[in-house]
Tab-separated table of C-alpha atoms and ligand atoms in Angstrom:
chain	number	residue	atom	x	y	z
A	1	UNK	CA	20.579	3.279	-24.020
A	2	UNK	CA	17.565	2.514	-26.209
A	3	UNK	CA	15.532	5.652	-26.136
A	4	UNK	CA	12.482	4.193	-27.623
A	5	UNK	CA	12.071	1.453	-25.116
A	6	UNK	CA	10.351	2.098	-21.804
A	7	UNK	CA	10.297	-0.795	-19.222
A	8	UNK	CA	7.651	-0.775	-16.602
A	9	UNK	CA	7.170	-3.399	-13.960
A	10	UNK	CA	5.390	-3.751	-10.622
A	11	UNK	CA	5.684	-5.695	-7.433
A	12	UNK	CA	3.105	-6.069	-4.810
A	13	UNK	CA	4.488	-4.683	-1.371
A	14	UNK	CA	4.976	-7.920	0.589
A	15	UNK	CA	7.689	-6.614	2.886
A	16	UNK	CA	11.215	-7.738	2.958
A	17	UNK	CA	12.039	-9.835	-0.152
A	18	UNK	CA	13.481	-13.317	-0.316
A	19	UNK	CA	15.845	-15.076	-2.694
A	20	UNK	CA	13.100	-16.269	-4.898
A	21	UNK	CA	11.982	-12.592	-5.527
A	22	UNK	CA	15.561	-11.581	-6.056
A	23	UNK	CA	16.512	-14.215	-8.619
A	24	UNK	CA	12.957	-14.314	-10.239
A	25	UNK	CA	12.576	-10.490	-10.809
A	26	UNK	CA	14.615	-7.945	-8.794
A	27	UNK	CA	18.111	-9.120	-10.262
A	28	UNK	CA	16.671	-8.786	-13.750
A	29	UNK	CA	15.238	-5.380	-13.054
A	30	UNK	CA	18.652	-4.143	-11.874
A	31	UNK	CA	20.292	-5.323	-15.116
A	32	UNK	CA	17.631	-3.723	-17.428
A	33	UNK	CA	18.640	-0.279	-16.111
A	34	UNK	CA	21.838	-0.499	-18.215
A	35	UNK	CA	19.897	-0.579	-21.398
A	36	UNK	CA	16.587	0.996	-20.870
A	37	UNK	CA	14.623	3.725	-19.218
A	38	UNK	CA	12.976	1.817	-16.480
A	39	UNK	CA	9.866	2.705	-14.200
A	40	UNK	CA	9.270	0.354	-11.291
A	41	UNK	CA	6.321	0.646	-8.982
A	42	UNK	CA	5.319	-0.780	-5.601
A	43	UNK	CA	1.689	-1.594	-6.347
A	44	UNK	CA	-0.073	-0.876	-3.153
A	45	UNK	CA	-3.471	-0.574	-4.703
A	46	UNK	CA	-3.113	-4.175	-6.071
A	47	UNK	CA	-2.324	-5.176	-2.645
A	48	UNK	CA	-5.806	-4.087	-1.558
A	49	UNK	CA	-7.363	-6.675	-4.065
A	50	UNK	CA	-6.795	-9.471	-1.540
A	51	UNK	CA	-7.165	-7.935	1.964
A	52	UNK	CA	-9.758	-9.581	4.193
A	53	UNK	CA	-9.693	-7.206	7.222
A	54	UNK	CA	-9.049	-3.487	7.705
A	55	UNK	CA	-5.993	-4.402	9.965
A	56	UNK	CA	-3.976	-5.697	7.029
A	57	UNK	CA	-3.900	-2.299	5.620
A	58	UNK	CA	-1.551	-1.018	8.483
A	59	UNK	CA	1.047	-3.426	6.976
A	60	UNK	CA	1.125	-1.738	3.567
A	61	UNK	CA	3.202	1.303	4.257
A	62	UNK	CA	5.920	-0.548	6.270
A	63	UNK	CA	5.973	-3.248	3.725
A	64	UNK	CA	6.645	-0.595	0.942
A	65	UNK	CA	9.542	0.689	3.022
A	66	UNK	CA	11.111	-2.651	3.556
A	67	UNK	CA	10.794	-3.670	-0.141
A	68	UNK	CA	12.174	-0.495	-1.264
A	69	UNK	CA	15.168	-0.906	0.978
A	70	UNK	CA	15.647	-4.313	-0.631
A	71	UNK	CA	15.215	-2.692	-4.167
A	72	UNK	CA	17.943	-0.016	-3.435
A	73	UNK	CA	20.273	-2.495	-1.652
A	74	UNK	CA	20.055	-4.829	-4.724
A	75	UNK	CA	21.072	-1.995	-6.998
A	76	UNK	CA	17.901	-0.196	-8.196
A	77	UNK	CA	19.157	3.307	-8.904
A	78	UNK	CA	16.879	6.120	-8.348
A	79	UNK	CA	19.242	8.339	-10.594
A	80	UNK	CA	18.523	6.330	-13.595
A	81	UNK	CA	15.195	4.721	-12.885
A	82	UNK	CA	11.855	5.972	-11.675
A	83	UNK	CA	10.992	4.055	-8.413
A	84	UNK	CA	7.542	4.953	-6.953
A	85	UNK	CA	4.475	3.859	-5.227
A	86	UNK	CA	1.429	3.209	-7.302
A	87	UNK	CA	-1.036	5.231	-5.066
A	88	UNK	CA	1.366	8.281	-5.230
A	89	UNK	CA	0.191	8.685	-8.852
A	90	UNK	CA	-3.593	8.316	-8.584
A	91	UNK	CA	-4.056	8.994	-12.356
A	92	UNK	CA	-3.565	5.259	-12.702
A	93	UNK	CA	-7.088	4.876	-11.181
A	94	UNK	CA	-8.561	7.183	-13.634
A	95	UNK	CA	-7.041	5.429	-16.551
A	96	UNK	CA	-8.111	2.082	-14.981
A	97	UNK	CA	-11.796	3.235	-14.900
A	98	UNK	CA	-11.591	4.476	-18.426
A	99	UNK	CA	-9.952	1.210	-19.702
A	100	UNK	CA	-12.786	-0.754	-17.992
A	101	UNK	CA	-15.145	0.689	-20.750
A	102	UNK	CA	-13.345	-1.166	-23.403
A	103	UNK	CA	-12.732	-4.435	-21.410
A	104	UNK	CA	-15.321	-7.262	-21.919
A	105	UNK	CA	-16.092	-8.926	-18.688
A	106	UNK	CA	-15.641	-12.301	-20.432
A	107	UNK	CA	-11.971	-11.592	-21.008
A	108	UNK	CA	-11.464	-10.868	-17.136
A	109	UNK	CA	-13.425	-13.930	-16.086
A	110	UNK	CA	-11.260	-16.176	-18.242
A	111	UNK	CA	-7.811	-15.021	-16.862
A	112	UNK	CA	-6.411	-18.078	-15.093
A	113	UNK	CA	-5.041	-16.169	-12.010
A	114	UNK	CA	-8.649	-14.917	-11.404
A	115	UNK	CA	-10.112	-18.438	-11.711
A	116	UNK	CA	-7.353	-19.860	-9.495
A	117	UNK	CA	-7.997	-17.279	-6.852
A	118	UNK	CA	-11.795	-17.817	-6.774
A	119	UNK	CA	-11.127	-21.499	-6.572
A	120	UNK	CA	-8.551	-21.104	-3.784
A	121	UNK	CA	-10.703	-18.803	-1.688
A	122	UNK	CA	-13.828	-20.879	-2.476
A	123	UNK	CA	-15.497	-17.658	-2.847
A	124	UNK	CA	-19.189	-17.097	-3.210
A	125	UNK	CA	-20.085	-14.582	-5.777
A	126	UNK	CA	-20.634	-12.032	-3.017
A	127	UNK	CA	-17.104	-12.060	-1.755
A	128	UNK	CA	-15.277	-11.775	-5.148
A	129	UNK	CA	-14.712	-8.057	-5.435
A	130	UNK	CA	-15.112	-5.981	-8.423
A	131	UNK	CA	-11.532	-4.802	-7.686
A	132	UNK	CA	-10.291	-8.468	-8.013
A	133	UNK	CA	-12.004	-9.098	-11.305
A	134	UNK	CA	-10.570	-5.802	-12.385
A	135	UNK	CA	-6.951	-6.513	-11.325
A	136	UNK	CA	-5.651	-6.971	-14.706
A	137	UNK	CA	-7.235	-3.691	-15.903
A	138	UNK	CA	-5.362	-1.895	-13.192
A	139	UNK	CA	-2.213	-3.651	-14.205
A	140	UNK	CA	-2.855	-2.583	-17.819
A	141	UNK	CA	-3.356	1.009	-16.559
A	142	UNK	CA	0.023	0.758	-14.649
A	143	UNK	CA	1.830	-0.107	-17.821
A	144	UNK	CA	0.370	2.009	-20.450
A	145	UNK	CA	-0.034	5.170	-18.194
A	146	UNK	CA	3.705	5.420	-18.866
A	147	UNK	CA	3.419	3.962	-22.498
A	148	UNK	CA	5.753	1.297	-21.521
A	149	UNK	CA	6.761	-0.875	-24.460
A	150	UNK	CA	8.176	-3.908	-22.451
A	151	UNK	CA	7.227	-5.529	-19.385
A	152	UNK	CA	9.654	-7.793	-17.545
A	153	UNK	CA	7.567	-10.578	-15.733
A	154	UNK	CA	7.579	-14.152	-14.904
A	155	UNK	CA	5.626	-16.768	-16.784
A	156	UNK	CA	2.631	-16.448	-14.245
A	157	UNK	CA	1.993	-12.960	-15.542
A	158	UNK	CA	1.817	-13.667	-19.231
A	159	UNK	CA	-1.965	-14.060	-19.370
A	160	UNK	CA	-2.173	-10.458	-17.836
A	161	UNK	CA	0.031	-9.144	-20.471
A	162	UNK	CA	-1.927	-10.769	-23.264
A	163	UNK	CA	-4.986	-9.144	-21.693
A	164	UNK	CA	-3.157	-5.887	-21.530
A	165	UNK	CA	-2.297	-6.026	-25.257
A	166	UNK	CA	-5.845	-6.744	-26.104
A	167	UNK	CA	-7.250	-3.824	-24.171
A	168	UNK	CA	-4.667	-1.661	-25.859
A	169	UNK	CA	-5.764	-2.850	-29.377
A	170	UNK	CA	-9.285	-2.182	-28.595
A	171	UNK	CA	-8.650	1.262	-27.254
A	172	UNK	CA	-6.505	2.097	-30.250
A	173	UNK	CA	-9.153	0.779	-32.589
A	174	UNK	CA	-11.887	2.708	-30.848
A	175	UNK	CA	-10.290	5.969	-30.028
A	176	UNK	CA	-7.230	6.241	-32.301
A	177	UNK	CA	-3.725	5.253	-32.032
A	178	UNK	CA	-2.687	6.131	-28.462
A	179	UNK	CA	-0.832	3.223	-26.736
A	180	UNK	CA	2.110	0.925	-27.813
A	181	UNK	CA	1.377	-2.591	-27.372
A	182	UNK	CA	3.547	-3.806	-24.384
A	183	UNK	CA	5.725	-6.733	-25.047
A	184	UNK	CA	6.436	-9.298	-22.497
A	185	UNK	CA	9.993	-9.619	-21.548
A	186	UNK	CA	10.075	-13.010	-19.935
A	187	UNK	CA	12.334	-13.494	-17.195
A	188	UNK	CA	14.109	-16.842	-17.570
A	189	UNK	CA	14.970	-18.269	-14.164
A	190	UNK	CA	15.453	-21.654	-12.785
A	191	UNK	CA	12.273	-21.643	-10.491
A	192	UNK	CA	13.558	-21.338	-6.989
A	193	UNK	CA	12.178	-24.003	-4.842
A	194	UNK	CA	11.627	-23.317	-1.052
A	195	UNK	CA	13.275	-24.895	1.954
A	196	UNK	CA	10.339	-27.392	2.018
A	197	UNK	CA	11.794	-28.846	-1.222
A	198	UNK	CA	8.285	-28.785	-2.729
A	199	UNK	CA	6.875	-25.500	-3.379
A	200	UNK	CA	8.166	-22.283	-5.083
A	201	UNK	CA	9.985	-20.118	-2.516
A	202	UNK	CA	7.328	-17.930	-0.858
A	203	UNK	CA	6.821	-15.953	2.278
A	204	UNK	CA	3.361	-17.081	2.914
A	205	UNK	CA	4.617	-20.771	3.034
A	206	UNK	CA	7.632	-19.622	5.280
A	207	UNK	CA	9.902	-21.681	3.285
A	208	UNK	CA	12.041	-18.578	2.208
A	209	UNK	CA	15.303	-16.882	3.029
A	210	UNK	CA	15.154	-13.198	3.299
A	211	UNK	CA	17.797	-11.143	1.552
A	212	UNK	CA	17.864	-9.109	4.866
A	213	UNK	CA	18.349	-12.040	7.250
A	214	UNK	CA	21.743	-12.284	8.968
A	215	UNK	CA	24.206	-15.127	8.360
A	216	UNK	CA	23.463	-17.025	11.492
A	217	UNK	CA	19.662	-16.972	10.672
A	218	UNK	CA	20.404	-17.853	7.128
A	219	UNK	CA	22.539	-20.926	8.084
A	220	UNK	CA	19.872	-21.950	10.584
A	221	UNK	CA	17.214	-22.003	7.988
A	222	UNK	CA	19.333	-23.713	5.464
A	223	UNK	CA	20.000	-26.527	7.774
A	224	UNK	CA	16.157	-27.127	7.925
A	225	UNK	CA	16.028	-27.667	4.199
A	226	UNK	CA	14.639	-30.966	2.746
A	227	UNK	CA	17.032	-32.882	0.742
A	228	UNK	CA	16.714	-36.255	-1.121
A	229	UNK	CA	13.924	-37.926	0.686
A	230	UNK	CA	15.421	-41.255	0.036
A	231	UNK	CA	18.689	-40.591	1.577
A	232	UNK	CA	18.151	-41.921	5.146
A	233	UNK	CA	21.523	-42.660	6.344
A	234	UNK	CA	24.826	-40.865	5.833
A	235	UNK	CA	26.213	-43.916	3.927
A	236	UNK	CA	23.262	-43.927	1.358
A	237	UNK	CA	24.278	-42.403	-2.061
A	238	UNK	CA	22.100	-39.233	-2.579
A	239	UNK	CA	20.403	-38.079	-5.783
A	240	UNK	CA	21.341	-34.481	-6.582
A	241	UNK	CA	18.764	-34.420	-9.269
A	242	UNK	CA	15.783	-34.540	-6.857
A	243	UNK	CA	17.583	-32.556	-4.096
A	244	UNK	CA	16.576	-28.992	-3.514
A	245	UNK	CA	19.864	-28.098	-1.738
A	246	UNK	CA	21.605	-29.206	-5.112
A	247	UNK	CA	19.414	-26.968	-7.183
A	248	UNK	CA	20.425	-24.085	-4.963
A	249	UNK	CA	24.047	-24.902	-5.079
A	250	UNK	CA	23.481	-24.347	-8.935
A	251	UNK	CA	22.826	-20.710	-8.332
A	252	UNK	CA	25.213	-20.054	-5.309
A	253	UNK	CA	28.174	-22.338	-5.944
A	254	UNK	CA	28.224	-23.107	-9.630
A	255	UNK	CA	32.038	-23.578	-9.475
A	256	UNK	CA	31.760	-26.718	-7.123
A	257	UNK	CA	28.895	-28.281	-8.692
A	258	UNK	CA	30.810	-31.318	-10.337
A	259	UNK	CA	32.363	-31.988	-6.996
A	260	UNK	CA	29.182	-31.772	-5.099
A	261	UNK	CA	27.513	-34.159	-7.585
A	262	UNK	CA	30.256	-36.668	-7.295
A	263	UNK	CA	30.510	-36.552	-3.525
A	264	UNK	CA	26.817	-36.932	-3.038
A	265	UNK	CA	26.258	-39.755	-5.299
A	266	UNK	CA	29.276	-41.681	-3.911
A	267	UNK	CA	28.154	-40.754	-0.123
A	268	UNK	CA	31.426	-39.106	0.513
A	269	UNK	CA	29.549	-35.911	1.323
A	270	UNK	CA	27.000	-35.564	4.109
A	271	UNK	CA	23.824	-33.478	3.733
A	272	UNK	CA	24.735	-31.306	6.830
A	273	UNK	CA	28.032	-30.375	5.530
A	274	UNK	CA	26.599	-29.808	2.053
A	275	UNK	CA	23.992	-27.340	3.474
A	276	UNK	CA	26.623	-25.497	5.564
A	277	UNK	CA	28.529	-25.096	2.445
A	278	UNK	CA	25.388	-23.752	0.700
A	279	UNK	CA	24.642	-21.312	3.490
A	280	UNK	CA	28.167	-19.956	3.151
A	281	UNK	CA	27.548	-19.452	-0.453
A	282	UNK	CA	24.412	-17.749	0.191
A	283	UNK	CA	25.912	-15.490	2.742
A	284	UNK	CA	28.828	-14.515	0.477
A	285	UNK	CA	26.444	-13.781	-2.372
A	286	UNK	CA	24.208	-11.545	-0.056
A	287	UNK	CA	27.082	-9.819	2.010
A	288	UNK	CA	27.372	-6.678	-0.159
A	289	UNK	CA	23.514	-6.144	-0.344
A	290	UNK	CA	23.079	-6.642	3.485
A	291	UNK	CA	25.823	-3.971	3.917
A	292	UNK	CA	23.989	-1.675	1.716
A	293	UNK	CA	20.761	-2.326	3.614
A	294	UNK	CA	22.548	-1.439	6.874
A	295	UNK	CA	23.534	2.017	5.347
A	296	UNK	CA	19.930	2.547	4.163
A	297	UNK	CA	18.469	1.778	7.350
A	298	UNK	CA	20.484	4.431	8.896
A	299	UNK	CA	18.920	7.034	6.643
A	300	UNK	CA	15.216	6.589	7.294
A	301	UNK	CA	14.413	9.810	5.242
A	302	UNK	CA	16.149	8.546	2.194
A	303	UNK	CA	13.602	6.105	1.029
A	304	UNK	CA	10.969	8.644	1.468
A	305	UNK	CA	12.831	11.253	-0.729
A	306	UNK	CA	13.286	8.582	-3.330
A	307	UNK	CA	9.720	7.815	-3.596
A	308	UNK	CA	8.615	11.287	-3.480
A	309	UNK	CA	10.901	12.145	-6.299
A	310	UNK	CA	9.894	9.104	-8.302
A	311	UNK	CA	6.280	9.965	-7.890
A	312	UNK	CA	7.086	13.506	-9.093
A	313	UNK	CA	8.846	12.344	-12.219
A	314	UNK	CA	6.115	9.508	-12.819
A	315	UNK	CA	3.303	12.243	-12.532
A	316	UNK	CA	4.532	14.247	-15.238
A	317	UNK	CA	4.243	11.373	-17.742
A	318	UNK	CA	0.862	10.244	-16.061
A	319	UNK	CA	-0.642	13.596	-16.546
A	320	UNK	CA	0.172	13.940	-20.226
A	321	UNK	CA	-1.275	10.587	-20.906
A	322	UNK	CA	-4.539	11.408	-19.046
A	323	UNK	CA	-4.914	14.629	-20.913
A	324	UNK	CA	-4.439	12.705	-24.057
A	325	UNK	CA	-6.840	9.967	-23.101
A	326	UNK	CA	-9.742	12.211	-21.748
A	327	UNK	CA	-9.623	14.279	-24.938
A	328	UNK	CA	-9.678	11.219	-27.199
A	329	UNK	CA	-12.707	9.986	-25.027
A	330	UNK	CA	-14.658	13.109	-25.366
A	331	UNK	CA	-14.089	14.049	-21.612
A	332	UNK	CA	-12.463	16.617	-19.631
A	333	UNK	CA	-12.594	20.495	-19.449
A	334	UNK	CA	-14.938	21.956	-22.015
A	335	UNK	CA	-15.305	23.900	-24.762
A	336	UNK	CA	-18.817	22.542	-24.393
A	337	UNK	CA	-19.697	22.589	-28.173
B	401	LIG	N1	0.347	-8.547	-11.029
B	401	LIG	C1	1.857	-8.438	-10.782
B	401	LIG	C2	2.237	-9.490	-9.791
B	401	LIG	O1	1.423	-10.120	-9.029
B	401	LIG	C3	2.249	-7.174	-10.261
B	401	LIG	C4	1.994	-5.980	-11.023
B	401	LIG	C5	1.119	-5.035	-10.860
B	401	LIG	C6	2.703	-5.724	-12.321
B	401	LIG	N2	1.104	-4.064	-11.919
B	401	LIG	C7	2.106	-4.456	-12.866
B	401	LIG	C8	3.692	-6.377	-12.948
B	401	LIG	C9	2.421	-4.071	-14.027
B	401	LIG	C10	4.107	-5.824	-14.332
B	401	LIG	C11	3.517	-4.633	-14.702
B	401	LIG	O2	3.442	-9.980	-9.753
B	402	SF4	FE1	21.318	-33.036	-1.435
B	402	SF4	FE2	23.981	-32.409	-0.768
B	402	SF4	FE3	22.587	-34.286	0.599
B	402	SF4	FE4	23.310	-34.725	-1.891
B	402	SF4	S1	24.673	-34.237	-0.200
B	402	SF4	S2	21.353	-35.016	-0.987
B	402	SF4	S3	23.134	-32.687	-2.786
B	402	SF4	S4	22.022	-32.009	0.539
C-alpha cells in the first residue's frame, strides 16, 4: 500500500448500475483498493445540479441505496475504503464556497461539459443555475477536501480535473501551500456501446444491461441488440468490425473471439445464436455479483451502517482541512485582533 497516495472518485447516484458503469469505472475502483487508500462518494449534491422538478429528489435516496448495493456487490470494501454520501459531510459545501473565491467565472464558462449541457437543454440564461456553472468547483472541493492525490475518471472528466488543478494552484499561490494537485488517473476502457449499437451504454437511452438484472431479462435484452446492419439474411457474411455484439464478446468471451470472427465472416454463425452465447457469457460474468447483491438485499440496515461509518471517517479528514483553510483565509473563530 502506497501511504502517500489518496484516491478519490465520485459517482452521481443514478440507481442500479449497468455494464458500462462497471467496466468504465467501478471495476477499476475495486482494483485500486489493493494499492491505495481510496475514498469513494455518491455525489448527491451534484445530482441536484440537473433536477427539473421537486419530484425528482424523491429518487435520490433510493438511487443511492441501489448504487451502493452494486458497489458492494462488485467488491468495494468498506473495511479498506471509505464509502460515503457527499451530503453527509457538508464541509464540502463550505469548501466549495471558499474555492469559488479563487475561481474565475471565465474558467467555468469554458468547461466543455458545461457548454454541451447549455446547448443540450437549449437553456436561456435564466434557467442555467449558479449550481450548474459551479459544478466543477464542487467537484474540486470533493477531491481536495480529502487532499486526494489521484482521481480515477474517464476521458469526459479530464477538463474538470484540469480545472481542479488550476483552482488548487491558485489557492496555494494565494494562501500558501495547502493542497496537492490532484492527478488524473485515466481509466482505459473500450467504450461500451449500448444495445442500440450506436451510443455509449446509458440508462437514459435504455440501451443498457443492469448488473442486477436476472439472467432471463439479460438474455431478452441482448437478443434485441443491433448487429451488423448490412447482414440481412442468415447466409450473408457478417462484419464483426462494425458489430456491437462482437465488441461485447471481446469483453465477455475473449477465449472464443477468433472462432466467432471466422464463423461470422463465413456466415456459419447466425446472429441469434451469437447473441445467445453473449448473453450466457454476460450471465456467467455477473453471477457472483448478483449472488452478493441478493445477500445484501436481505440486510437492509447494512448499507446504512456502511454509509454512516464512511461519513464518520470522512468527516474527520474534512474537519481538519476546513480548519486549515479557514485559518489560512482569515476566517473562523477569533482571536479578533
Ligand atoms: N462529475 C463526475 C461525473 O459526472 C462525478 C464526480 C463528482 C466526481 N465529484 C467527483 C468524479 C470527484 C471524480 C472526483 O462522473
Ligand atoms: Fe455480430 Fe455475431 Fe451476427 Fe456476426 S454473427 S454480425 S458478430 S451478432
